[in-house]
Coordinates of C-alpha atoms in Angstrom, one line a residue:
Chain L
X73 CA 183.8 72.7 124.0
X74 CA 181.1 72.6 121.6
X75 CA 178.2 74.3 121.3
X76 CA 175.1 72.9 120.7
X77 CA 173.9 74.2 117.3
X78 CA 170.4 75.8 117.6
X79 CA 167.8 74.0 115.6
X80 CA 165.0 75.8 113.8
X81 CA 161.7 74.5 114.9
X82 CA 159.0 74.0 113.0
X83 CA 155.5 73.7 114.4
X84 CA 154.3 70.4 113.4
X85 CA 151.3 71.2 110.3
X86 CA 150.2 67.6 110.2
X87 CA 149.7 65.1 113.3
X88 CA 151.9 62.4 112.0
X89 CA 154.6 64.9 112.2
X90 CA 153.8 64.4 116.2
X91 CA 156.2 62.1 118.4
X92 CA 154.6 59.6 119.7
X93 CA 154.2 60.3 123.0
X94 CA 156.2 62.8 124.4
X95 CA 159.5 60.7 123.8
X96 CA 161.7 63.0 120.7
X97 CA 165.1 62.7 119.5
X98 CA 167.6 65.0 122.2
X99 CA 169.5 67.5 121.2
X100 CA 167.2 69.5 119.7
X101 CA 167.9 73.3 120.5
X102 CA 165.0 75.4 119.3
X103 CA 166.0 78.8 120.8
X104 CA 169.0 80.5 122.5
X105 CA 168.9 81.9 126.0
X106 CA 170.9 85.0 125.4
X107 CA 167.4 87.1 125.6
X108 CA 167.4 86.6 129.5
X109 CA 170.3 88.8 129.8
X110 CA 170.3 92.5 130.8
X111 CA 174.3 93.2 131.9
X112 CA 176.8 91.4 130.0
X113 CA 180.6 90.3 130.8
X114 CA 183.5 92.3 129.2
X115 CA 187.3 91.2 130.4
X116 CA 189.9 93.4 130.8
X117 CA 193.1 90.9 128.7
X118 CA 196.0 92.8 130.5
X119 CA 194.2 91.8 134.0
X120 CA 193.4 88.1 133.1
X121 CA 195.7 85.8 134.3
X122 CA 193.9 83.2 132.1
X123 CA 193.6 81.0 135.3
X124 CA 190.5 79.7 133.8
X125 CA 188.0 79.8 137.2
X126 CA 185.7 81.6 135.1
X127 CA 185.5 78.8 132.5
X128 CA 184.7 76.3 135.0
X129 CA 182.5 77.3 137.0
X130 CA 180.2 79.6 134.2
X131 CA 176.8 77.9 135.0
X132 CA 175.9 77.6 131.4
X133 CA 179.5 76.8 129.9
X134 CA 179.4 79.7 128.0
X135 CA 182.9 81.1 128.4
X136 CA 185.5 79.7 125.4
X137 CA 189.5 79.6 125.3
X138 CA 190.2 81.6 122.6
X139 CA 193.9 81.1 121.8
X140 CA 194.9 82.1 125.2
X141 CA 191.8 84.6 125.4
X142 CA 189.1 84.0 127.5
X143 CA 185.7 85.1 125.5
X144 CA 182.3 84.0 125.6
X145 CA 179.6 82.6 123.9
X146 CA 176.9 85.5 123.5
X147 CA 173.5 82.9 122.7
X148 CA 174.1 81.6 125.7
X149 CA 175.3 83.6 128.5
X150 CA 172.5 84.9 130.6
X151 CA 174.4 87.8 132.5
X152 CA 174.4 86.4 135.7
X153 CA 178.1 87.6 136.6
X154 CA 179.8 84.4 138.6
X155 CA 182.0 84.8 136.7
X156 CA 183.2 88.3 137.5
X157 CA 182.2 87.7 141.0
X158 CA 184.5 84.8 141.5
X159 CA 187.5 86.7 139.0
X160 CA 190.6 86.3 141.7
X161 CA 191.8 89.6 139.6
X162 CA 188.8 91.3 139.3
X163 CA 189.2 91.2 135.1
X164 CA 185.3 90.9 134.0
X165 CA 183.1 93.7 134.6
X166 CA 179.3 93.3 134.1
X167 CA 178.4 95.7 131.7
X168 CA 174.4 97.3 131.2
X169 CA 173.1 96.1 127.7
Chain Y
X272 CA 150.3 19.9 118.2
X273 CA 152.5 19.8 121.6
X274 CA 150.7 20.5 124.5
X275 CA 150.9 20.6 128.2
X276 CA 148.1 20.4 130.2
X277 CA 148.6 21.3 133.9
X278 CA 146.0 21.8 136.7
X279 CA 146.2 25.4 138.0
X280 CA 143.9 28.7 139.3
X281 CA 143.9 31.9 137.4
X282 CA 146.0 33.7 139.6
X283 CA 148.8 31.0 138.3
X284 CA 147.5 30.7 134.5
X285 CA 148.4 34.5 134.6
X286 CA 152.2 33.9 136.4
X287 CA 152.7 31.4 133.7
X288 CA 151.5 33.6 130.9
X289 CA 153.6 36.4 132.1
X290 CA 157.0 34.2 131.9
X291 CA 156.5 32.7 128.5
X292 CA 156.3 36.4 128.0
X293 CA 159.7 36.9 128.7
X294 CA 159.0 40.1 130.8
X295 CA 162.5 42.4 131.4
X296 CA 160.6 43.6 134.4
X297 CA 158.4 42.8 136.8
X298 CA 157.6 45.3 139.2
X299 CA 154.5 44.4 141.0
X300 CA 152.8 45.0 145.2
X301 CA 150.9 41.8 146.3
X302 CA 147.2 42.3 147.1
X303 CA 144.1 39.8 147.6
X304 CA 142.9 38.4 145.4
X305 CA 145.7 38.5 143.0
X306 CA 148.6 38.0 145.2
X307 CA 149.8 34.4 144.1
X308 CA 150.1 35.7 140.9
X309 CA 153.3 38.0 142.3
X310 CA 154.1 35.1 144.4
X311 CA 154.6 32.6 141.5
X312 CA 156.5 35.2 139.7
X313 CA 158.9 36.2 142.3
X314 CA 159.8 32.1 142.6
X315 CA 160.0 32.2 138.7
X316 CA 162.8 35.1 139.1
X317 CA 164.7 33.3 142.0
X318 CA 165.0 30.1 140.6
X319 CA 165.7 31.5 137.5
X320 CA 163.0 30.3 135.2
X321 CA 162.2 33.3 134.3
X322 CA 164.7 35.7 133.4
X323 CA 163.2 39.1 134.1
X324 CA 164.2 41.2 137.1
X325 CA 161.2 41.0 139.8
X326 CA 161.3 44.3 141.6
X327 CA 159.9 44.6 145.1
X328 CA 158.6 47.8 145.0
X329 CA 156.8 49.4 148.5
X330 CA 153.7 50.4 147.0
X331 CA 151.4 50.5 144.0
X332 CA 152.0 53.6 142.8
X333 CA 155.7 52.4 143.0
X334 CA 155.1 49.5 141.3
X335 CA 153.5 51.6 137.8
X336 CA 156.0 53.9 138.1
X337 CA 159.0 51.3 137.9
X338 CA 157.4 49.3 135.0
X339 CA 157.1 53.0 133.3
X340 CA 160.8 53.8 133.7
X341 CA 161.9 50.2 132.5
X342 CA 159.8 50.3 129.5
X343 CA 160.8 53.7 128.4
X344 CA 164.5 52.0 127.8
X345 CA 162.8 49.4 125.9
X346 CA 161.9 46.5 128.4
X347 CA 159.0 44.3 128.6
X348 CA 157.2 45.3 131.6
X349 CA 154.2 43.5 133.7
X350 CA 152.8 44.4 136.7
X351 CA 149.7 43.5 138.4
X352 CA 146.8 45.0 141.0
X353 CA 143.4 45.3 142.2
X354 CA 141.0 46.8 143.1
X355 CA 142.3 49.4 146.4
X356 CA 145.6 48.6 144.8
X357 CA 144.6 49.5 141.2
X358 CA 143.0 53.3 142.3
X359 CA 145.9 53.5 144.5
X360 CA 147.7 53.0 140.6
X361 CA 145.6 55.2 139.0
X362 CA 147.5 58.8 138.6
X363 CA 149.9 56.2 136.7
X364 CA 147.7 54.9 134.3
X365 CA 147.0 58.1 132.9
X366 CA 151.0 59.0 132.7
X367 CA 151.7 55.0 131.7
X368 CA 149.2 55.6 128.9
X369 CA 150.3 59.0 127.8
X370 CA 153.7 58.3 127.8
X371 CA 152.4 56.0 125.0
X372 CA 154.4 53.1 127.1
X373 CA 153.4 49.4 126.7
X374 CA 153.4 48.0 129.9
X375 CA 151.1 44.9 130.2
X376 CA 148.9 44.7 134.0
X377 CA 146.9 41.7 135.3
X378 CA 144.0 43.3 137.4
X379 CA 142.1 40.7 139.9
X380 CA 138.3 42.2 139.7
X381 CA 137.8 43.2 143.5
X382 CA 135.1 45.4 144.7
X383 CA 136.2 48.6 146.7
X384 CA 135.9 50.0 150.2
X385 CA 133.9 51.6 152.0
X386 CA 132.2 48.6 153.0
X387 CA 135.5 46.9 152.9
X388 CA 135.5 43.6 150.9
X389 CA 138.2 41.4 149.6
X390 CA 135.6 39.8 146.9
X391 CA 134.3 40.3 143.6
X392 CA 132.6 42.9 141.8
X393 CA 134.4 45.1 138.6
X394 CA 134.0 48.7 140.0
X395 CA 137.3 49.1 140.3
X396 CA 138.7 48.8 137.0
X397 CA 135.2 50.2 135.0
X398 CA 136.4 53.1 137.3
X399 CA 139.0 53.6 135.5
X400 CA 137.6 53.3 131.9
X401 CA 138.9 56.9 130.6
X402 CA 142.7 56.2 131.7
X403 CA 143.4 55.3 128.3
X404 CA 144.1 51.5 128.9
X405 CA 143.2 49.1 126.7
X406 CA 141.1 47.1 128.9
X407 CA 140.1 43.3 128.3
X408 CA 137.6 41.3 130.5
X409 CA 138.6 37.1 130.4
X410 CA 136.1 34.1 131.2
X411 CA 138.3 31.5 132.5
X412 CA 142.4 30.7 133.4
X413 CA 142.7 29.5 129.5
X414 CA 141.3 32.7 128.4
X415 CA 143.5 34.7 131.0
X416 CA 147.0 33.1 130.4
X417 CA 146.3 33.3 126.5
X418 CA 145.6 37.0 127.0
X419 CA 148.6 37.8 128.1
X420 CA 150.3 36.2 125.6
X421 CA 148.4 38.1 122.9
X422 CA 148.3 41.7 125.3
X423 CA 152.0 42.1 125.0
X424 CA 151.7 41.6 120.8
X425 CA 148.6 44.1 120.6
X426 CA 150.0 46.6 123.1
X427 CA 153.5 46.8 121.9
X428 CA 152.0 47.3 117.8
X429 CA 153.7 50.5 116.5
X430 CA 150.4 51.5 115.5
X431 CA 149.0 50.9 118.7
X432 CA 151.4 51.3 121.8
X433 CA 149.1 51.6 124.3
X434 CA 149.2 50.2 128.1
X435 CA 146.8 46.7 128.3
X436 CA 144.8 45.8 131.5
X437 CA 143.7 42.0 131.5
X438 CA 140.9 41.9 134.0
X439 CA 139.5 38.4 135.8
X440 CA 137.4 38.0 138.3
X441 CA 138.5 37.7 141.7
X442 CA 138.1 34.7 143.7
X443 CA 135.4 33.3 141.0
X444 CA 138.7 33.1 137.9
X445 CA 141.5 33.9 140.4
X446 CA 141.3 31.3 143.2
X447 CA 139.3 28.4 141.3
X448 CA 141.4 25.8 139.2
X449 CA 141.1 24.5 135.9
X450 CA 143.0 22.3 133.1
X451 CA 145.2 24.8 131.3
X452 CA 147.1 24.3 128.6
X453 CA 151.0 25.8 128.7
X454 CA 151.9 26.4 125.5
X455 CA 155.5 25.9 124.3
X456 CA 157.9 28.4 125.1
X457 CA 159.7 28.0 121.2
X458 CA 155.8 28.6 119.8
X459 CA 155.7 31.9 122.5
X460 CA 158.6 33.2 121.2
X461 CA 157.8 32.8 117.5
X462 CA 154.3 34.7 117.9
X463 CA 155.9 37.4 120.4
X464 CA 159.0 38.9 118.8
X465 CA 161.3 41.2 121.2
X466 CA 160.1 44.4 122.3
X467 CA 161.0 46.8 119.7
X468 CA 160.0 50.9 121.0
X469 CA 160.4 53.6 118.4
X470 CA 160.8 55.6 121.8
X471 CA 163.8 53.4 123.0
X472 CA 165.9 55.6 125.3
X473 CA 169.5 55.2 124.8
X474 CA 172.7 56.4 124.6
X475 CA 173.0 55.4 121.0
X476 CA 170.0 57.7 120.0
X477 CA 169.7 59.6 122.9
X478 CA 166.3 61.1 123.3
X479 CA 164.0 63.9 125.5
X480 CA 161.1 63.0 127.6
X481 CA 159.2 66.0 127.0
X482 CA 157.2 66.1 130.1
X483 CA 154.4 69.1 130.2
X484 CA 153.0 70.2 127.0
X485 CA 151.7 73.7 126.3
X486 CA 147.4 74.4 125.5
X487 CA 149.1 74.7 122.0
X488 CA 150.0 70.9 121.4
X489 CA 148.2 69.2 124.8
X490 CA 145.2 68.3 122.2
X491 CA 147.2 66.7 119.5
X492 CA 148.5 63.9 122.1
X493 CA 144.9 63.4 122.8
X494 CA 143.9 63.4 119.6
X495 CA 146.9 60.7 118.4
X496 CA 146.0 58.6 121.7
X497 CA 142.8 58.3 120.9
X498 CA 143.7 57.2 117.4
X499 CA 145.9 54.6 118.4
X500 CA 143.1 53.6 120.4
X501 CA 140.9 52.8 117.4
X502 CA 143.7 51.4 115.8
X503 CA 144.2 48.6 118.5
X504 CA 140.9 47.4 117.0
X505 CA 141.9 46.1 114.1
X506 CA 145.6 44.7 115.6
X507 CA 143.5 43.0 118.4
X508 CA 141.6 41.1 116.0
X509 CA 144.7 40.1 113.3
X510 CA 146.6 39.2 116.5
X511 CA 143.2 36.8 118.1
X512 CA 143.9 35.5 114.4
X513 CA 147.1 35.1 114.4
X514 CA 146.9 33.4 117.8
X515 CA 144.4 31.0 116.4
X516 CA 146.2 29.4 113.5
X517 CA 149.1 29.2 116.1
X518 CA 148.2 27.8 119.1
X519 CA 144.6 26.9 118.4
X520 CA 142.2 28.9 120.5
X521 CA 140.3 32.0 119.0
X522 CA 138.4 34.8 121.2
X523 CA 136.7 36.2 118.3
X524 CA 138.1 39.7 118.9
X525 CA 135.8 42.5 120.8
X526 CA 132.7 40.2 121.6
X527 CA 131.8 36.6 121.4
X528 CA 128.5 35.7 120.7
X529 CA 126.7 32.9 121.9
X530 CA 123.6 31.2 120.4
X531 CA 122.5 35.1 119.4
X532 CA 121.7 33.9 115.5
X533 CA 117.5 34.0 115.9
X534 CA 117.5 35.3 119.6
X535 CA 114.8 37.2 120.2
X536 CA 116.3 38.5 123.8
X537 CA 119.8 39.0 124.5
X538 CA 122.0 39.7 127.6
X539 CA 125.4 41.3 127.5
X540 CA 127.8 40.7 130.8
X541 CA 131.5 40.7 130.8
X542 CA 133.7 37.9 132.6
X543 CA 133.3 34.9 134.5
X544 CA 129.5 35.1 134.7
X545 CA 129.6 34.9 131.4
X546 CA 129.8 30.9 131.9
X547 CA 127.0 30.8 133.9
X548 CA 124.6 33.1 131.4
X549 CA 126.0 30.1 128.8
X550 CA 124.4 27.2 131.3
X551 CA 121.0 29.3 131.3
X552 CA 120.5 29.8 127.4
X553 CA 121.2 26.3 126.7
X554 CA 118.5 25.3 129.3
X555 CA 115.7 27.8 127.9
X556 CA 116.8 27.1 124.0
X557 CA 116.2 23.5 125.2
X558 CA 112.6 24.6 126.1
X559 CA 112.3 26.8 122.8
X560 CA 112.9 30.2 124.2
X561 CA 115.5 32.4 121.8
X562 CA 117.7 33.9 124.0
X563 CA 121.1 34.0 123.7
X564 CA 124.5 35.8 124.9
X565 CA 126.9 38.5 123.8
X566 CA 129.9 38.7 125.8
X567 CA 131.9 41.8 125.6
X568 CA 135.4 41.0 125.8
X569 CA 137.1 44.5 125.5
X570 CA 135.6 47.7 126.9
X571 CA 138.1 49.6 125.6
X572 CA 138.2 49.8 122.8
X573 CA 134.6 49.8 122.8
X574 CA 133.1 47.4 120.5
X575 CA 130.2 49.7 119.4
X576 CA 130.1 48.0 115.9
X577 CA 129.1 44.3 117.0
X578 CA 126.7 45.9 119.5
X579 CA 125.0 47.9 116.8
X580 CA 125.1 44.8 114.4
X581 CA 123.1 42.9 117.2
X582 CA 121.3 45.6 118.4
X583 CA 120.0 45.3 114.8
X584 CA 118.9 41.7 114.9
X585 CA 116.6 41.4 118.7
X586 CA 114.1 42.7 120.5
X587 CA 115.8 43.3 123.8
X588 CA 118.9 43.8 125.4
X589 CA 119.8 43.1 129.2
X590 CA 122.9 44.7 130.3
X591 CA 124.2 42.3 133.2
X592 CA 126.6 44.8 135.3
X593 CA 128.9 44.5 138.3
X594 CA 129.1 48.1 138.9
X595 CA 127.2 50.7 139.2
X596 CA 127.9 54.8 138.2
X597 CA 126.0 56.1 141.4
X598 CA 123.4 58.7 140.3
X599 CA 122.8 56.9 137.4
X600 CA 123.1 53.6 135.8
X601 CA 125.9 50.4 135.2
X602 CA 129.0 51.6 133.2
X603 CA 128.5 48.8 130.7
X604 CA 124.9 49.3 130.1
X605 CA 125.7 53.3 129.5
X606 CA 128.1 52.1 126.9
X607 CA 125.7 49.8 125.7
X608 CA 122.8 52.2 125.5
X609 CA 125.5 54.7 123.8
X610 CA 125.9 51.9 120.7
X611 CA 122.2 51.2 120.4
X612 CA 120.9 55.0 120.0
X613 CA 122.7 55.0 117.5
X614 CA 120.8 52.7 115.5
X615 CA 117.6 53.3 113.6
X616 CA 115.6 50.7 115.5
X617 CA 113.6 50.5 118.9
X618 CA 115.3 48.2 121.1
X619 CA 113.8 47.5 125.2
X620 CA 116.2 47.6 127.1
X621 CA 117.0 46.7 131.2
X622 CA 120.0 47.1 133.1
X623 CA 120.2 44.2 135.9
X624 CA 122.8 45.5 138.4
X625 CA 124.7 42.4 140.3
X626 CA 127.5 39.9 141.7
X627 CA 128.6 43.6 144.0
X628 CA 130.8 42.8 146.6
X629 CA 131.2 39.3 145.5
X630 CA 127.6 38.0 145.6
X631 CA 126.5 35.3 143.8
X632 CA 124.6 35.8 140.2
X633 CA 122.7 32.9 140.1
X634 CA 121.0 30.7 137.7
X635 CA 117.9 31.6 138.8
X636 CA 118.3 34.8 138.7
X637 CA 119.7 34.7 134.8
X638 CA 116.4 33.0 133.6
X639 CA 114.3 35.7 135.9
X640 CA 116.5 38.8 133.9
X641 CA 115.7 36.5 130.5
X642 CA 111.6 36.4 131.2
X643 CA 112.0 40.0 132.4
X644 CA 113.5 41.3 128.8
X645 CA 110.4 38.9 127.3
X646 CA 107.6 40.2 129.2
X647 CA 109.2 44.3 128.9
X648 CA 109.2 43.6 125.2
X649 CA 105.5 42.2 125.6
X650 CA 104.8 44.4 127.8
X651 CA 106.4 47.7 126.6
X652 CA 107.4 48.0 130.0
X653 CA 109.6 51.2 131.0
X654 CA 113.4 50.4 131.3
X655 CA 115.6 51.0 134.3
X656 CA 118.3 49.9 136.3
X657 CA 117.5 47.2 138.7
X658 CA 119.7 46.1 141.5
X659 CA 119.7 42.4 140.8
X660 CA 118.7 41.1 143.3
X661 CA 118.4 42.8 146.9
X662 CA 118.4 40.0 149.9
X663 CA 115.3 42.5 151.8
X664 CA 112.3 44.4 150.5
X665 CA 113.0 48.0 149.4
X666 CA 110.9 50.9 149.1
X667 CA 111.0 51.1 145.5

C-alpha cells in the first residue's frame, strides 16, 4: 500500500494564496497522527503466522508486508491495539512509549 | 435580428429563461406565487425540452441543498422560492454563498406571516440582504427572463462566483402577462459558455471540502467574499453590456435613472412599482415639476456610487420601500441614507413605507410622496419614516 506522503503546510501570507471557498486540491496531508499514541505494537516473528488479520482490519492501514514481515508504519499508527487484540496467536504486544 | 415574441406572465418569462440556460439541475419546492415557474420547468424536463435533471425535492431547505451538491461537481443549478419558502432556505444561502457556489434562484416577492398573506411586499428577500447573495430586483417579465440569462454569466465569473437571487414581484410581475421576447437558443449559448468551476469536484482532480474553518482563517473567507462581492460590480455591468450589443436590451447596470437630469426631487423604489413612479413623473414633468426616478436594480452589491452621484445633483430624496426593519426604518432607505452621509451636501430626505402585504401603491399616492419631498425641502420639514398610506387614522 502506499502511504500518503505528508505535505508541509504553509500558512497562506497573502489572501490570494486562499482557495476559493473552502473547495482545495485532496490529498494534502499536513501532519502525521503518530502523536496520539501512548503504547505501541511490537510482534514477536517466531509467533506470527503471517496470516495477515492484523493488516486488514488495522483501522488506519498502518500495518505493511515487509517481505514476509508484518511491520508498521510508525506516523500513522495511533496505538489503539486491534491489532494485538484480534492476533489469533497472540504475536503483538502493546508496548508503553 | 431574429426574434420571437410570445405572450406570457413572469412566472413563465422566468421558466423560459431558465432553459435557454441550459441548467444541469433544477431542484426547486413549488410555492405561491411562484409555483408555475417550477411547473413549466418540470414539463420542460419531461418532454425533454430542456435537458437538465428536475429534482423533486420535499422541502426548501432540500431544494438549496441539492442545487449546492450539483454545483460543487460543476453543474448549472437553478432553483426558485419565496417568501415562507425562501426563510425556510435561508441557513442555505449563507452555506450556498460561502461555499462560493454559483447557483442562480428566482424569488417571487411575497410578504411573510404572521398575518399570513400570499401577496406582495419584498420583506422577505430584503431579510436576507447579509446572506451574501447577489441580489437583483426586475420591473417587468422582459427584464426578468433577460436576468437570468445574464445571472448565470455574472454569478459563474471566476472573479465573482457568488450565488444570484433575481427577485420580482409577486402577483403584480409573477401572475400578469406581457409580450416577451425569447431570444434564440444558438444566441443564448454564444453569450453563456458552459459552466467552468475552478472548484470542479472530480475524480480527475480530486478535491476537499474543507467544511469548518478555525478563528485563524474564518476572516480571510470573509474578507475574499466580500471582495468578490465588489468585484461582481464591474462584471455585472461588462455582462448588461455585453448583453446589449447581443440581444439588444440594456439595464444600465446597478440603477436606471429616469428623467433625473434637472430633477429637483427624486424617488428611489425597486421593482414593479417602478412602472407606475414612471407614469407619475411624466404626468408632473408635463405640468413643469422636476421630479424624476432612480430605480435601484441591485441591492447587493449596493450601488452606493450612483446614489452618491445623484444624491449630488437634488434637493430631496424619497425612499419608496416595501419593507420595513421594525424598530427603525425601510431597509432600502437605511441603505440609501448610508450612500448620502457620505456626501458633503445636505440632502431632505423621507422614507414612504408601502405596497405591504400586497397593497396597492397608487398613482395618487406617488404624486402625494413627490409634493411631500417639495414642500419638506420648502419647508425644512423633519424627516421620518411614514407608513404610506394607512386605510384608518392613527395616533401619530
Amino acid at each position: 500500500m502506499n502511504r500518503p506522503k505528508k505535505t508541509e503546510f504553509k500558512f497562506p501570507t497573502h489572501i490570494d494564496e486562499y482557495p476559493t471557498g473552502p473547495q482545495y486540491a485532496a490529498g494534502y496531508l499536513p501532519e502525521t497522527n503518530a502523536g496520539w499514541r501512548s503504547v505501541r505494537p511490537v510482534v514477536d516473528h517466531d509467533a506470527c503466522v503471517y496470516c495477515l488479520r492484523c493488516y486488514l482490519l488495522c483501522p488506519d492501514g498502518t500495518v505493511v508486508k515487509d517481505n514476509g514481515k508484518i511491520t508498521f508504519d510508525m506516523d500513522y499508527c495511533k496505538g489503539c491495539g486491534v491489532c494485538a487484540h484480534e492476533c489469533p496467536k497472540d504475536a503483538i504486544e502493546m508496548v508503553k512509549e | 435580428m431574429k426574434s420571437n415574441k410570445i405572450f406570457i406572465s413572469g412566472d413563465e418569462a422566468v421558466a423560459q429563461g431558465v432553459r435557454l440556460s441550459r441548467p444541469h439541475v433544477v431542484a426547486a419546492y413549488p410555492i405561491t406565487p411562484q409555483t408555475i415557474t417550477v411547473e413549466r420547468l418540470a414539463e420542460m424536463a419531461e418532454s425533454g425540452e430542456m435537458e437538465g435533471e428536475y429534482m423533486h425535492v420535499e422541502s426548501e431547505h432540500s431544494a438549496i441543498s441539492a442545487t449546492m451538491g450539483a454545483s460543487s461537481v460543476g453543474a448549472r443549478t437553478f432553483t426558485a422560492s419565496s417568501s415562507q419558502g425562501l426563510l425556510y432556505m435561508a441557513e442555505g444561502l449563507h452555506y450556498c454563498s460561502g461555499g462560493r457556489w454559483p447557483v442562480v434562484m428566482m424569488n417571487a416577492n411575497r410578504s411573510v406571516a404572521l398575518p399570513w398573506s400570499i401577496y406582495g411586499d419584498q420583506r422577505d428577500s430584503l431579510s436576507l440582504l447579509d446572506c451574501g447573495w447577489i441580489q437583483v430586483y426586475v420591473e417587468d417579465a422582459q427584464e426578468a427572463l433577460d436576468m437570468i440569462i445574464q445571472a448565470y454569466k455574472i454569478a459563474e465569473h471566476k472573479d465573482v462566483l457568488t450565488p444570484m437571487m433575481v427577485n420580482l414581484d409577486g402577483f403584480i410581475l409573477t401572475h400578469t402577462y406581457e409580450l416577451v421576447d425569447i431570444p434564440e437558443q444558438e444566441m443564448v449559448d454564444k453569450f453563456l459558455p458552459a459552466f467552468q468551476t475552478p472548484n470542479k469536484m472530480s475524480f480527475e482532480e480530486p478535491k476537499n471540502l474543507g467544511f469548518s474553518s478555525k478563528p485563524d482563517d474564518n476572516t480571510e473567507f470573509k474578507y475574499q467574499q466580500n471582495e468578490a462581492m465588489f468585484n461582481s460590480i464591474q462584471v455585472l455591468k461588462d455582462v448588461d453590456q455585453e448583453f446589449a450589443d447581443t440581444f439588444g436590451r440594456k439595464y444600465d447596470g446597478m440603477v436606471e435613472e429616469y428623467r433625473c437630469e434637472d430633477a429637483e426631487v427624486v424617488l428611489v423604489a425597486l421593482g414593479s412599482v417602478c412602472g407606475t413612479i414612471r407614469v407619475v413623473v411624466d404626468k408632473m414633468r408635463a405640468e413643469g415639476k422636476k421630479v424624476g426616478l432612480l430605480k435601484i436594480r441591485y441591492m447587493r452589491p449596493f450601488p452606493e456610487a450612483e446614489v452618491k452621484d445623484l444624491a449630488k445633483r437634488v434637493n430631496a430624496i424619497g425612499v419608496v420601500d416595501k419593507d420595513i426593519s421594525f424598530g427603525y426604518e425601510g431597509t432600502v432607505y437605511t441603505n440609501v441614507n448610508s450612500a448620502i452621509s457620505k456626501i458633503d451636501k445636505y440632502v431632505y430626505k423621507s422614507n414612504f413605507v408601502g405596497g405591504l402585504g400586497g397593497r396597492d401603491i397608487t398613482k395618487d399616492e406617488i404624486e402625494e410622496m413627490f409634493n411631500k419631498l417639495f414642500s419638506g425641502v420648502e419647508n425644512k420639514s423633519e424627516e421620518k419614516v411614514e407608513f404610506f398610506s394607512l386605510n384608518v387614522e392613527s395616533n401619530d
